[in-house]
Amino acid sequence: MNLKPLFSLLFLFSFVGIMSAQDDLLNQLDTIKPKGKQIEMAAFKGLQVCSMQSTKLPIQGEWYFLVSHRFGDLTEGINNFFGLDNALTRIGGIYGATNWLSLGASRHTFNKTFELSAKYMLVSQKIDGFPISIVGYNSMDINSSKFDKEEFPNFKDSNRLAYTSQLLISRKFNESVSFEINPILVHKNLYDAQPGTEKKDQMLIAGGGRCKLSKRISFNLEYAYRLNEPEKEVYHNPLTAGFDIETGGHVFQLVFSNSQAMNDVAYFTNANGKWNGGSIYFGFNMYRVF
């Protein structure tokens, strides 16, 4: 049995214990009272709602180290040790270049993908002012897998590239409830490995929300609907539920999803599981701020 995912879980719980021992910065933040018209505190505590991006950005000079796992199919039970036998991993970093711009880079085991991203604040929700936050997000995937020249005789290096363009629009209604809606465009230079299952350009509309359950725990839910579905239904609309757990001024996320892939392109267009009788994947997102 592959023990790497098990070691990752042990690392996760050790990490949580370390964060619990830190000074609780959130208690200090809770005592701050806004004076006049100010920027509303972030609608979401994490940089992601679950798997899709939230409107939260790092502040200038912050480095985020990110480790994400999506374990194998839970529905296979003990046959794959409830997913521990075959996990996908994402490791990366995100840097706050300014208070309105962050840059990210990560490596995914899915298709040996390198993902580059930029996230930029266009307008912020204000207390007793502008009612929503609007953030732009762009990502580029580089598929570094080996391609058989006999199977793909016309293959070019540009075929390794895929892109997403997203507009993230959120509103924080109160301290407990936030909502976000995301129009999304996905473009793939190589997309027709199985004829009729994919399209070069796919458009989606996604929605996500956060509901605070206690001072340190919130329930998050997100769903993306493909507006121009391919002819053959091999992949499905991604639906993910999870929990934010705030500890020592940091946030880590536990998620359940019908998509095992975590890069934006594959998450939105290649979800192969179904909540009603299909594959479900458990995982986590873990951030460490420097």
PDB file of C-alpha atoms in Angstrom:
ATOM      1  CA  MET A   1       0.000   0.000   0.000  1.00  0.00           C
ATOM      2  CA  ASN A   2       1.275   3.479  -0.845  1.00  0.00           C
ATOM      3  CA  LEU A   3       2.044   5.122   2.535  1.00  0.00           C
ATOM      4  CA  LYS A   4       2.680   8.650   1.233  1.00  0.00           C
ATOM      5  CA  PRO A   5      -0.951   9.789   1.641  1.00  0.00           C
ATOM      6  CA  LEU A   6      -0.963   8.396   5.196  1.00  0.00           C
ATOM      7  CA  PHE A   7       2.171  10.385   6.042  1.00  0.00           C
ATOM      8  CA  SER A   8       0.467  13.445   4.544  1.00  0.00           C
ATOM      9  CA  LEU A   9      -2.469  12.996   6.923  1.00  0.00           C
ATOM     10  CA  LEU A  10      -0.107  12.678   9.883  1.00  0.00           C
ATOM     11  CA  PHE A  11       1.640  15.868   8.751  1.00  0.00           C
ATOM     12  CA  LEU A  12      -1.730  17.602   8.501  1.00  0.00           C
ATOM     13  CA  PHE A  13      -2.713  16.791  12.078  1.00  0.00           C
ATOM     14  CA  SER A  14       0.754  17.736  13.371  1.00  0.00           C
ATOM     15  CA  PHE A  15       0.469  21.031  11.534  1.00  0.00           C
ATOM     16  CA  VAL A  16      -2.916  21.730  13.134  1.00  0.00           C
ATOM     17  CA  GLY A  17      -1.468  21.059  16.572  1.00  0.00           C
ATOM     18  CA  ILE A  18       1.355  23.538  15.999  1.00  0.00           C
ATOM     19  CA  MET A  19      -1.059  26.220  14.825  1.00  0.00           C
ATOM     20  CA  SER A  20      -3.260  25.655  17.882  1.00  0.00           C
ATOM     21  CA  ALA A  21      -0.336  26.542  20.138  1.00  0.00           C
ATOM     22  CA  GLN A  22       0.161  29.956  18.525  1.00  0.00           C
ATOM     23  CA  ASP A  23      -1.294  33.202  19.835  1.00  0.00           C
ATOM     24  CA  ASP A  24      -4.859  33.526  18.652  1.00  0.00           C
ATOM     25  CA  LEU A  25      -4.604  36.535  16.364  1.00  0.00           C
ATOM     26  CA  LEU A  26      -8.265  36.255  15.451  1.00  0.00           C
ATOM     27  CA  ASN A  27      -9.310  37.291  18.969  1.00  0.00           C
ATOM     28  CA  GLN A  28      -7.487  40.583  18.425  1.00  0.00           C
ATOM     29  CA  LEU A  29      -9.082  41.100  15.015  1.00  0.00           C
ATOM     30  CA  ASP A  30     -12.558  40.541  16.462  1.00  0.00           C
ATOM     31  CA  THR A  31     -12.102  43.554  18.768  1.00  0.00           C
ATOM     32  CA  ILE A  32     -11.365  46.026  15.944  1.00  0.00           C
ATOM     33  CA  LYS A  33     -14.255  48.397  15.289  1.00  0.00           C
ATOM     34  CA  PRO A  34     -14.449  50.207  11.938  1.00  0.00           C
ATOM     35  CA  LYS A  35     -14.601  54.000  11.953  1.00  0.00           C
ATOM     36  CA  GLY A  36     -16.515  55.556   9.088  1.00  0.00           C
ATOM     37  CA  LYS A  37     -16.610  54.050   5.602  1.00  0.00           C
ATOM     38  CA  GLN A  38     -13.959  51.331   5.429  1.00  0.00           C
ATOM     39  CA  ILE A  39     -13.223  48.201   3.430  1.00  0.00           C
ATOM     40  CA  GLU A  40     -15.337  45.267   4.605  1.00  0.00           C
ATOM     41  CA  MET A  41     -13.336  42.403   6.094  1.00  0.00           C
ATOM     42  CA  ALA A  42     -12.845  39.463   3.708  1.00  0.00           C
ATOM     43  CA  ALA A  43     -16.034  37.655   2.729  1.00  0.00           C
ATOM     44  CA  PHE A  44     -14.127  34.357   2.921  1.00  0.00           C
ATOM     45  CA  LYS A  45     -11.442  33.306   5.371  1.00  0.00           C
ATOM     46  CA  GLY A  46      -9.603  31.109   2.865  1.00  0.00           C
ATOM     47  CA  LEU A  47      -8.081  31.935  -0.524  1.00  0.00           C
ATOM     48  CA  GLN A  48     -10.443  29.262  -1.863  1.00  0.00           C
ATOM     49  CA  VAL A  49     -14.118  28.673  -1.126  1.00  0.00           C
ATOM     50  CA  CYS A  50     -13.467  24.928  -1.356  1.00  0.00           C
ATOM     51  CA  SER A  51     -11.659  24.289  -4.619  1.00  0.00           C
ATOM     52  CA  MET A  52     -12.629  27.395  -6.599  1.00  0.00           C
ATOM     53  CA  GLN A  53     -11.042  30.755  -5.852  1.00  0.00           C
ATOM     54  CA  SER A  54     -12.531  33.195  -3.357  1.00  0.00           C
ATOM     55  CA  THR A  55     -12.206  36.991  -3.442  1.00  0.00           C
ATOM     56  CA  LYS A  56      -9.658  36.953  -0.597  1.00  0.00           C
ATOM     57  CA  LEU A  57      -6.096  38.034  -1.486  1.00  0.00           C
ATOM     58  CA  PRO A  58      -2.868  37.962   0.533  1.00  0.00           C
ATOM     59  CA  ILE A  59      -1.663  41.311   1.823  1.00  0.00           C
ATOM     60  CA  GLN A  60       1.506  42.797   0.356  1.00  0.00           C
ATOM     61  CA  GLY A  61       4.633  40.850   1.253  1.00  0.00           C
ATOM     62  CA  GLU A  62       2.844  37.703   2.460  1.00  0.00           C
ATOM     63  CA  TRP A  63       4.000  34.307   1.198  1.00  0.00           C
ATOM     64  CA  TYR A  64       1.507  31.441   1.311  1.00  0.00           C
ATOM     65  CA  PHE A  65       2.863  27.894   1.154  1.00  0.00           C
ATOM     66  CA  LEU A  66       0.089  25.597  -0.068  1.00  0.00           C
ATOM     67  CA  VAL A  67      -0.330  21.818   0.170  1.00  0.00           C
ATOM     68  CA  SER A  68      -3.551  20.219  -1.093  1.00  0.00           C
ATOM     69  CA  HIS A  69      -4.557  16.572  -1.294  1.00  0.00           C
ATOM     70  CA  ARG A  70      -7.496  14.826  -2.879  1.00  0.00           C
ATOM     71  CA  PHE A  71      -7.560  11.194  -1.893  1.00  0.00           C
ATOM     72  CA  GLY A  72      -9.064   8.420  -3.997  1.00  0.00           C
ATOM     73  CA  ASP A  73     -12.686   7.403  -4.383  1.00  0.00           C
ATOM     74  CA  LEU A  74     -14.357   7.057  -0.989  1.00  0.00           C
ATOM     75  CA  THR A  75     -17.090   4.842  -2.444  1.00  0.00           C
ATOM     76  CA  GLU A  76     -14.576   2.032  -3.109  1.00  0.00           C
ATOM     77  CA  GLY A  77     -14.292   1.542   0.638  1.00  0.00           C
ATOM     78  CA  ILE A  78     -11.614  -0.745   2.022  1.00  0.00           C
ATOM     79  CA  ASN A  79     -10.593  -1.830  -1.498  1.00  0.00           C
ATOM     80  CA  ASN A  80      -8.458   1.317  -1.829  1.00  0.00           C
ATOM     81  CA  PHE A  81      -8.343   1.989   1.935  1.00  0.00           C
ATOM     82  CA  PHE A  82     -10.984   4.698   1.598  1.00  0.00           C
ATOM     83  CA  GLY A  83      -8.912   6.653  -0.899  1.00  0.00           C
ATOM     84  CA  LEU A  84      -5.506   6.549   0.795  1.00  0.00           C
ATOM     85  CA  ASP A  85      -4.077   4.278  -1.915  1.00  0.00           C
ATOM     86  CA  ASN A  86      -4.284   6.803  -4.745  1.00  0.00           C
ATOM     87  CA  ALA A  87      -4.151  10.495  -3.891  1.00  0.00           C
ATOM     88  CA  LEU A  88      -3.489  13.543  -6.036  1.00  0.00           C
ATOM     89  CA  THR A  89      -1.267  16.261  -4.607  1.00  0.00           C
ATOM     90  CA  ARG A  90      -0.801  19.965  -5.209  1.00  0.00           C
ATOM     91  CA  ILE A  91       2.187  21.883  -3.823  1.00  0.00           C
ATOM     92  CA  GLY A  92       2.703  25.556  -4.491  1.00  0.00           C
ATOM     93  CA  GLY A  93       3.209  29.088  -3.320  1.00  0.00           C
ATOM     94  CA  ILE A  94       1.303  32.384  -3.528  1.00  0.00           C
ATOM     95  CA  TYR A  95       2.897  35.797  -3.068  1.00  0.00           C
ATOM     96  CA  GLY A  96       1.190  39.096  -2.293  1.00  0.00           C
ATOM     97  CA  ALA A  97       3.007  41.391  -4.731  1.00  0.00           C
ATOM     98  CA  THR A  98       0.791  44.310  -3.636  1.00  0.00           C
ATOM     99  CA  ASN A  99      -2.370  44.598  -1.585  1.00  0.00           C
ATOM    100  CA  TRP A 100      -4.368  44.223  -4.796  1.00  0.00           C
ATOM    101  CA  LEU A 101      -2.272  41.652  -6.715  1.00  0.00           C
ATOM    102  CA  SER A 102      -1.074  38.139  -5.902  1.00  0.00           C
ATOM    103  CA  LEU A 103       0.948  35.721  -8.044  1.00  0.00           C
ATOM    104  CA  GLY A 104       0.931  31.954  -7.671  1.00  0.00           C
ATOM    105  CA  ALA A 105       2.705  28.843  -8.950  1.00  0.00           C
ATOM    106  CA  SER A 106       1.933  25.214  -8.151  1.00  0.00           C
ATOM    107  CA  ARG A 107       2.645  21.671  -9.298  1.00  0.00           C
ATOM    108  CA  HIS A 108      -0.137  19.065  -9.586  1.00  0.00           C
ATOM    109  CA  THR A 109       0.281  15.324  -9.913  1.00  0.00           C
ATOM    110  CA  PHE A 110      -2.751  15.304 -12.256  1.00  0.00           C
ATOM    111  CA  ASN A 111      -1.205  15.241 -15.756  1.00  0.00           C
ATOM    112  CA  LYS A 112       2.041  16.471 -14.156  1.00  0.00           C
ATOM    113  CA  THR A 113       0.587  19.970 -14.466  1.00  0.00           C
ATOM    114  CA  PHE A 114       2.355  23.214 -13.628  1.00  0.00           C
ATOM    115  CA  GLU A 115      -0.124  26.008 -12.897  1.00  0.00           C
ATOM    116  CA  LEU A 116       0.653  29.739 -12.929  1.00  0.00           C
ATOM    117  CA  SER A 117      -1.908  32.252 -11.686  1.00  0.00           C
ATOM    118  CA  ALA A 118      -2.596  35.931 -11.082  1.00  0.00           C
ATOM    119  CA  LYS A 119      -5.327  37.319  -8.840  1.00  0.00           C
ATOM    120  CA  TYR A 120      -6.140  41.015  -8.693  1.00  0.00           C
ATOM    121  CA  MET A 121      -8.625  43.141  -6.792  1.00  0.00           C
ATOM    122  CA  LEU A 122     -10.754  45.400  -8.986  1.00  0.00           C
ATOM    123  CA  VAL A 123     -13.032  46.834  -6.309  1.00  0.00           C
ATOM    124  CA  SER A 124     -13.615  46.072  -2.623  1.00  0.00           C
ATOM    125  CA  GLN A 125     -16.826  45.890  -0.674  1.00  0.00           C
ATOM    126  CA  LYS A 126     -17.122  48.895   1.635  1.00  0.00           C
ATOM    127  CA  ILE A 127     -18.908  49.220   4.945  1.00  0.00           C
ATOM    128  CA  ASP A 128     -21.965  51.382   4.193  1.00  0.00           C
ATOM    129  CA  GLY A 129     -20.556  51.816   0.685  1.00  0.00           C
ATOM    130  CA  PHE A 130     -19.967  49.736  -2.441  1.00  0.00           C
ATOM    131  CA  PRO A 131     -21.938  46.509  -1.858  1.00  0.00           C
ATOM    132  CA  ILE A 132     -19.698  43.862  -3.458  1.00  0.00           C
ATOM    133  CA  SER A 133     -16.079  42.858  -4.065  1.00  0.00           C
ATOM    134  CA  ILE A 134     -14.929  42.143  -7.624  1.00  0.00           C
ATOM    135  CA  VAL A 135     -11.706  40.252  -8.290  1.00  0.00           C
ATOM    136  CA  GLY A 136     -10.129  39.038 -11.530  1.00  0.00           C
ATOM    137  CA  TYR A 137      -8.367  35.688 -11.727  1.00  0.00           C
ATOM    138  CA  ASN A 138      -6.369  34.104 -14.555  1.00  0.00           C
ATOM    139  CA  SER A 139      -4.524  30.816 -14.648  1.00  0.00           C
ATOM    140  CA  MET A 140      -2.343  28.991 -17.164  1.00  0.00           C
ATOM    141  CA  ASP A 141      -1.730  25.242 -17.074  1.00  0.00           C
ATOM    142  CA  ILE A 142       1.301  23.517 -18.570  1.00  0.00           C
ATOM    143  CA  ASN A 143       0.813  19.773 -19.089  1.00  0.00           C
ATOM    144  CA  SER A 144       4.282  18.252 -18.703  1.00  0.00           C
ATOM    145  CA  SER A 145       3.222  14.641 -19.343  1.00  0.00           C
ATOM    146  CA  LYS A 146       4.949  12.637 -22.065  1.00  0.00           C
ATOM    147  CA  PHE A 147       2.969  12.366 -25.309  1.00  0.00           C
ATOM    148  CA  ASP A 148       3.353   9.442 -27.703  1.00  0.00           C
ATOM    149  CA  LYS A 149       4.404  10.838 -31.099  1.00  0.00           C
ATOM    150  CA  GLU A 150       2.697   7.943 -32.881  1.00  0.00           C
ATOM    151  CA  GLU A 151      -0.616   8.621 -31.132  1.00  0.00           C
ATOM    152  CA  PHE A 152      -0.275  12.411 -31.542  1.00  0.00           C
ATOM    153  CA  PRO A 153       1.799  12.894 -34.734  1.00  0.00           C
ATOM    154  CA  ASN A 154       0.876  16.583 -35.030  1.00  0.00           C
ATOM    155  CA  PHE A 155       1.509  17.378 -31.397  1.00  0.00           C
ATOM    156  CA  LYS A 156       3.071  20.785 -30.669  1.00  0.00           C
ATOM    157  CA  ASP A 157       4.433  22.219 -27.440  1.00  0.00           C
ATOM    158  CA  SER A 158       1.641  24.811 -27.497  1.00  0.00           C
ATOM    159  CA  ASN A 159      -0.833  21.929 -27.098  1.00  0.00           C
ATOM    160  CA  ARG A 160       0.361  21.582 -23.514  1.00  0.00           C
ATOM    161  CA  LEU A 161      -1.249  24.893 -22.551  1.00  0.00           C
ATOM    162  CA  ALA A 162      -4.717  25.575 -21.136  1.00  0.00           C
ATOM    163  CA  TYR A 163      -6.182  28.701 -19.561  1.00  0.00           C
ATOM    164  CA  THR A 164      -8.959  30.014 -17.349  1.00  0.00           C
ATOM    165  CA  SER A 165     -10.318  33.543 -17.032  1.00  0.00           C
ATOM    166  CA  GLN A 166     -12.590  34.202 -14.076  1.00  0.00           C
ATOM    167  CA  LEU A 167     -14.450  37.135 -12.567  1.00  0.00           C
ATOM    168  CA  LEU A 168     -15.058  36.627  -8.844  1.00  0.00           C
ATOM    169  CA  ILE A 169     -17.956  38.637  -7.397  1.00  0.00           C
ATOM    170  CA  SER A 170     -18.721  38.312  -3.683  1.00  0.00           C
ATOM    171  CA  ARG A 171     -20.772  39.912  -0.960  1.00  0.00           C
ATOM    172  CA  LYS A 172     -20.399  39.543   2.774  1.00  0.00           C
ATOM    173  CA  PHE A 173     -23.937  39.898   4.130  1.00  0.00           C
ATOM    174  CA  ASN A 174     -22.960  39.694   7.794  1.00  0.00           C
ATOM    175  CA  GLU A 175     -20.374  38.046  10.042  1.00  0.00           C
ATOM    176  CA  SER A 176     -21.876  34.615   9.350  1.00  0.00           C
ATOM    177  CA  VAL A 177     -22.933  34.528   5.691  1.00  0.00           C
ATOM    178  CA  SER A 178     -21.068  35.316   2.454  1.00  0.00           C
ATOM    179  CA  PHE A 179     -21.829  34.451  -1.163  1.00  0.00           C
ATOM    180  CA  GLU A 180     -19.867  34.513  -4.413  1.00  0.00           C
ATOM    181  CA  ILE A 181     -20.691  34.108  -8.100  1.00  0.00           C
ATOM    182  CA  ASN A 182     -18.058  33.443 -10.780  1.00  0.00           C
ATOM    183  CA  PRO A 183     -18.421  33.623 -14.573  1.00  0.00           C
ATOM    184  CA  ILE A 184     -15.673  31.366 -15.989  1.00  0.00           C
ATOM    185  CA  LEU A 185     -14.104  30.732 -19.397  1.00  0.00           C
ATOM    186  CA  VAL A 186     -11.860  27.688 -19.902  1.00  0.00           C
ATOM    187  CA  HIS A 187      -9.734  27.354 -23.043  1.00  0.00           C
ATOM    188  CA  LYS A 188      -7.767  24.217 -23.955  1.00  0.00           C
ATOM    189  CA  ASN A 189      -5.261  23.913 -26.785  1.00  0.00           C
ATOM    190  CA  LEU A 190      -5.516  20.107 -26.589  1.00  0.00           C
ATOM    191  CA  TYR A 191      -8.953  18.857 -25.678  1.00  0.00           C
ATOM    192  CA  ASP A 192     -10.309  16.114 -27.965  1.00  0.00           C
ATOM    193  CA  ALA A 193      -8.637  12.955 -26.697  1.00  0.00           C
ATOM    194  CA  GLN A 194     -12.102  11.383 -26.569  1.00  0.00           C
ATOM    195  CA  PRO A 195     -14.233  12.852 -29.390  1.00  0.00           C
ATOM    196  CA  GLY A 196     -17.373  14.570 -28.164  1.00  0.00           C
ATOM    197  CA  THR A 197     -16.391  14.644 -24.480  1.00  0.00           C
ATOM    198  CA  GLU A 198     -14.700  18.057 -24.412  1.00  0.00           C
ATOM    199  CA  LYS A 199     -14.692  21.422 -26.153  1.00  0.00           C
ATOM    200  CA  LYS A 200     -11.951  23.872 -26.975  1.00  0.00           C
ATOM    201  CA  ASP A 201     -13.766  26.637 -25.097  1.00  0.00           C
ATOM    202  CA  GLN A 202     -16.131  25.996 -22.216  1.00  0.00           C
ATOM    203  CA  MET A 203     -18.138  28.571 -20.329  1.00  0.00           C
ATOM    204  CA  LEU A 204     -19.405  28.084 -16.801  1.00  0.00           C
ATOM    205  CA  ILE A 205     -21.221  29.977 -14.098  1.00  0.00           C
ATOM    206  CA  ALA A 206     -20.198  29.031 -10.572  1.00  0.00           C
ATOM    207  CA  GLY A 207     -21.562  29.936  -7.168  1.00  0.00           C
ATOM    208  CA  GLY A 208     -20.221  29.449  -3.673  1.00  0.00           C
ATOM    209  CA  GLY A 209     -21.161  30.344  -0.135  1.00  0.00           C
ATOM    210  CA  ARG A 210     -19.880  30.361   3.414  1.00  0.00           C
ATOM    211  CA  CYS A 211     -21.972  29.959   6.563  1.00  0.00           C
ATOM    212  CA  LYS A 212     -20.288  30.365   9.927  1.00  0.00           C
ATOM    213  CA  LEU A 213     -21.196  27.572  12.340  1.00  0.00           C
ATOM    214  CA  SER A 214     -19.108  28.712  15.308  1.00  0.00           C
ATOM    215  CA  LYS A 215     -16.388  31.228  16.066  1.00  0.00           C
ATOM    216  CA  ARG A 216     -13.746  29.100  14.344  1.00  0.00           C
ATOM    217  CA  ILE A 217     -15.651  26.781  11.965  1.00  0.00           C
ATOM    218  CA  SER A 218     -17.674  27.508   8.832  1.00  0.00           C
ATOM    219  CA  PHE A 219     -19.478  25.339   6.290  1.00  0.00           C
ATOM    220  CA  ASN A 220     -18.675  26.085   2.630  1.00  0.00           C
ATOM    221  CA  LEU A 221     -20.452  24.936  -0.529  1.00  0.00           C
ATOM    222  CA  GLU A 222     -19.731  25.544  -4.232  1.00  0.00           C
ATOM    223  CA  TYR A 223     -21.120  24.416  -7.587  1.00  0.00           C
ATOM    224  CA  ALA A 224     -20.251  25.178 -11.219  1.00  0.00           C
ATOM    225  CA  TYR A 225     -22.681  24.749 -14.121  1.00  0.00           C
ATOM    226  CA  ARG A 226     -21.325  24.194 -17.649  1.00  0.00           C
ATOM    227  CA  LEU A 227     -23.262  26.456 -20.002  1.00  0.00           C
ATOM    228  CA  ASN A 228     -22.147  24.681 -23.205  1.00  0.00           C
ATOM    229  CA  GLU A 229     -21.924  21.020 -22.270  1.00  0.00           C
ATOM    230  CA  PRO A 230     -20.103  18.606 -24.622  1.00  0.00           C
ATOM    231  CA  GLU A 231     -22.127  16.098 -26.650  1.00  0.00           C
ATOM    232  CA  LYS A 232     -21.175  13.073 -24.546  1.00  0.00           C
ATOM    233  CA  GLU A 233     -21.626  13.177 -20.772  1.00  0.00           C
ATOM    234  CA  VAL A 234     -18.361  11.740 -19.487  1.00  0.00           C
ATOM    235  CA  TYR A 235     -17.592  14.578 -17.077  1.00  0.00           C
ATOM    236  CA  HIS A 236     -19.962  16.342 -14.695  1.00  0.00           C
ATOM    237  CA  ASN A 237     -20.564  19.717 -13.091  1.00  0.00           C
ATOM    238  CA  PRO A 238     -18.260  20.039 -10.053  1.00  0.00           C
ATOM    239  CA  LEU A 239     -19.957  20.147  -6.653  1.00  0.00           C
ATOM    240  CA  THR A 240     -17.863  20.502  -3.508  1.00  0.00           C
ATOM    241  CA  ALA A 241     -18.698  20.880   0.178  1.00  0.00           C
ATOM    242  CA  GLY A 242     -16.277  21.527   2.996  1.00  0.00           C
ATOM    243  CA  PHE A 243     -15.330  23.172   6.257  1.00  0.00           C
ATOM    244  CA  ASP A 244     -13.006  26.049   7.131  1.00  0.00           C
ATOM    245  CA  ILE A 245     -11.268  25.569  10.467  1.00  0.00           C
ATOM    246  CA  GLU A 246      -9.511  28.651  11.843  1.00  0.00           C
ATOM    247  CA  THR A 247      -6.642  27.893  14.225  1.00  0.00           C
ATOM    248  CA  GLY A 248      -3.999  30.278  15.500  1.00  0.00           C
ATOM    249  CA  GLY A 249      -4.773  32.911  12.878  1.00  0.00           C
ATOM    250  CA  HIS A 250      -4.592  30.391  10.024  1.00  0.00           C
ATOM    251  CA  VAL A 251      -7.194  28.485   8.036  1.00  0.00           C
ATOM    252  CA  PHE A 252      -7.192  24.940   6.750  1.00  0.00           C
ATOM    253  CA  GLN A 253      -9.995  23.345   4.782  1.00  0.00           C
ATOM    254  CA  LEU A 254     -11.512  19.874   4.695  1.00  0.00           C
ATOM    255  CA  VAL A 255     -13.456  19.145   1.493  1.00  0.00           C
ATOM    256  CA  PHE A 256     -15.596  16.492  -0.204  1.00  0.00           C
ATOM    257  CA  SER A 257     -15.874  16.771  -3.983  1.00  0.00           C
ATOM    258  CA  ASN A 258     -16.842  14.898  -7.147  1.00  0.00           C
ATOM    259  CA  SER A 259     -13.605  16.155  -8.731  1.00  0.00           C
ATOM    260  CA  GLN A 260     -10.266  14.699  -7.737  1.00  0.00           C
ATOM    261  CA  ALA A 261      -8.255  17.119  -9.893  1.00  0.00           C
ATOM    262  CA  MET A 262      -7.460  20.469  -8.266  1.00  0.00           C
ATOM    263  CA  ASN A 263      -6.059  22.672 -11.063  1.00  0.00           C
ATOM    264  CA  ASP A 264      -8.748  25.100 -12.234  1.00  0.00           C
ATOM    265  CA  VAL A 265      -8.942  23.825 -15.827  1.00  0.00           C
ATOM    266  CA  ALA A 266      -9.510  20.199 -14.846  1.00  0.00           C
ATOM    267  CA  TYR A 267     -11.634  20.973 -11.794  1.00  0.00           C
ATOM    268  CA  PHE A 268     -14.218  22.853 -13.845  1.00  0.00           C
ATOM    269  CA  THR A 269     -14.251  20.622 -16.947  1.00  0.00           C
ATOM    270  CA  ASN A 270     -13.075  17.131 -15.939  1.00  0.00           C
ATOM    271  CA  ALA A 271     -14.995  16.233 -12.775  1.00  0.00           C
ATOM    272  CA  ASN A 272     -15.495  12.494 -13.198  1.00  0.00           C
ATOM    273  CA  GLY A 273     -17.500  11.759 -10.055  1.00  0.00           C
ATOM    274  CA  LYS A 274     -21.175  12.055  -9.169  1.00  0.00           C
ATOM    275  CA  TRP A 275     -22.711  12.696  -5.778  1.00  0.00           C
ATOM    276  CA  ASN A 276     -25.730  10.492  -6.560  1.00  0.00           C
ATOM    277  CA  GLY A 277     -24.078   7.110  -6.901  1.00  0.00           C
ATOM    278  CA  GLY A 278     -20.674   8.053  -8.304  1.00  0.00           C
ATOM    279  CA  SER A 279     -17.155   8.788  -7.092  1.00  0.00           C
ATOM    280  CA  ILE A 280     -16.601  11.130  -4.141  1.00  0.00           C
ATOM    281  CA  TYR A 281     -13.162  12.397  -3.105  1.00  0.00           C
ATOM    282  CA  PHE A 282     -12.108  13.612   0.335  1.00  0.00           C
ATOM    283  CA  GLY A 283      -9.205  15.999   0.763  1.00  0.00           C
ATOM    284  CA  PHE A 284      -7.814  19.131   2.335  1.00  0.00           C
ATOM    285  CA  ASN A 285      -6.237  22.500   1.550  1.00  0.00           C
ATOM    286  CA  MET A 286      -3.533  23.632   3.949  1.00  0.00           C
ATOM    287  CA  TYR A 287      -1.942  27.087   3.879  1.00  0.00           C
ATOM    288  CA  ARG A 288       1.034  28.374   5.882  1.00  0.00           C
ATOM    289  CA  VAL A 289       1.702  32.110   5.850  1.00  0.00           C
ATOM    290  CA  PHE A 290       5.216  33.570   6.015  1.00  0.00           C
TER     291      PHE A 290
END
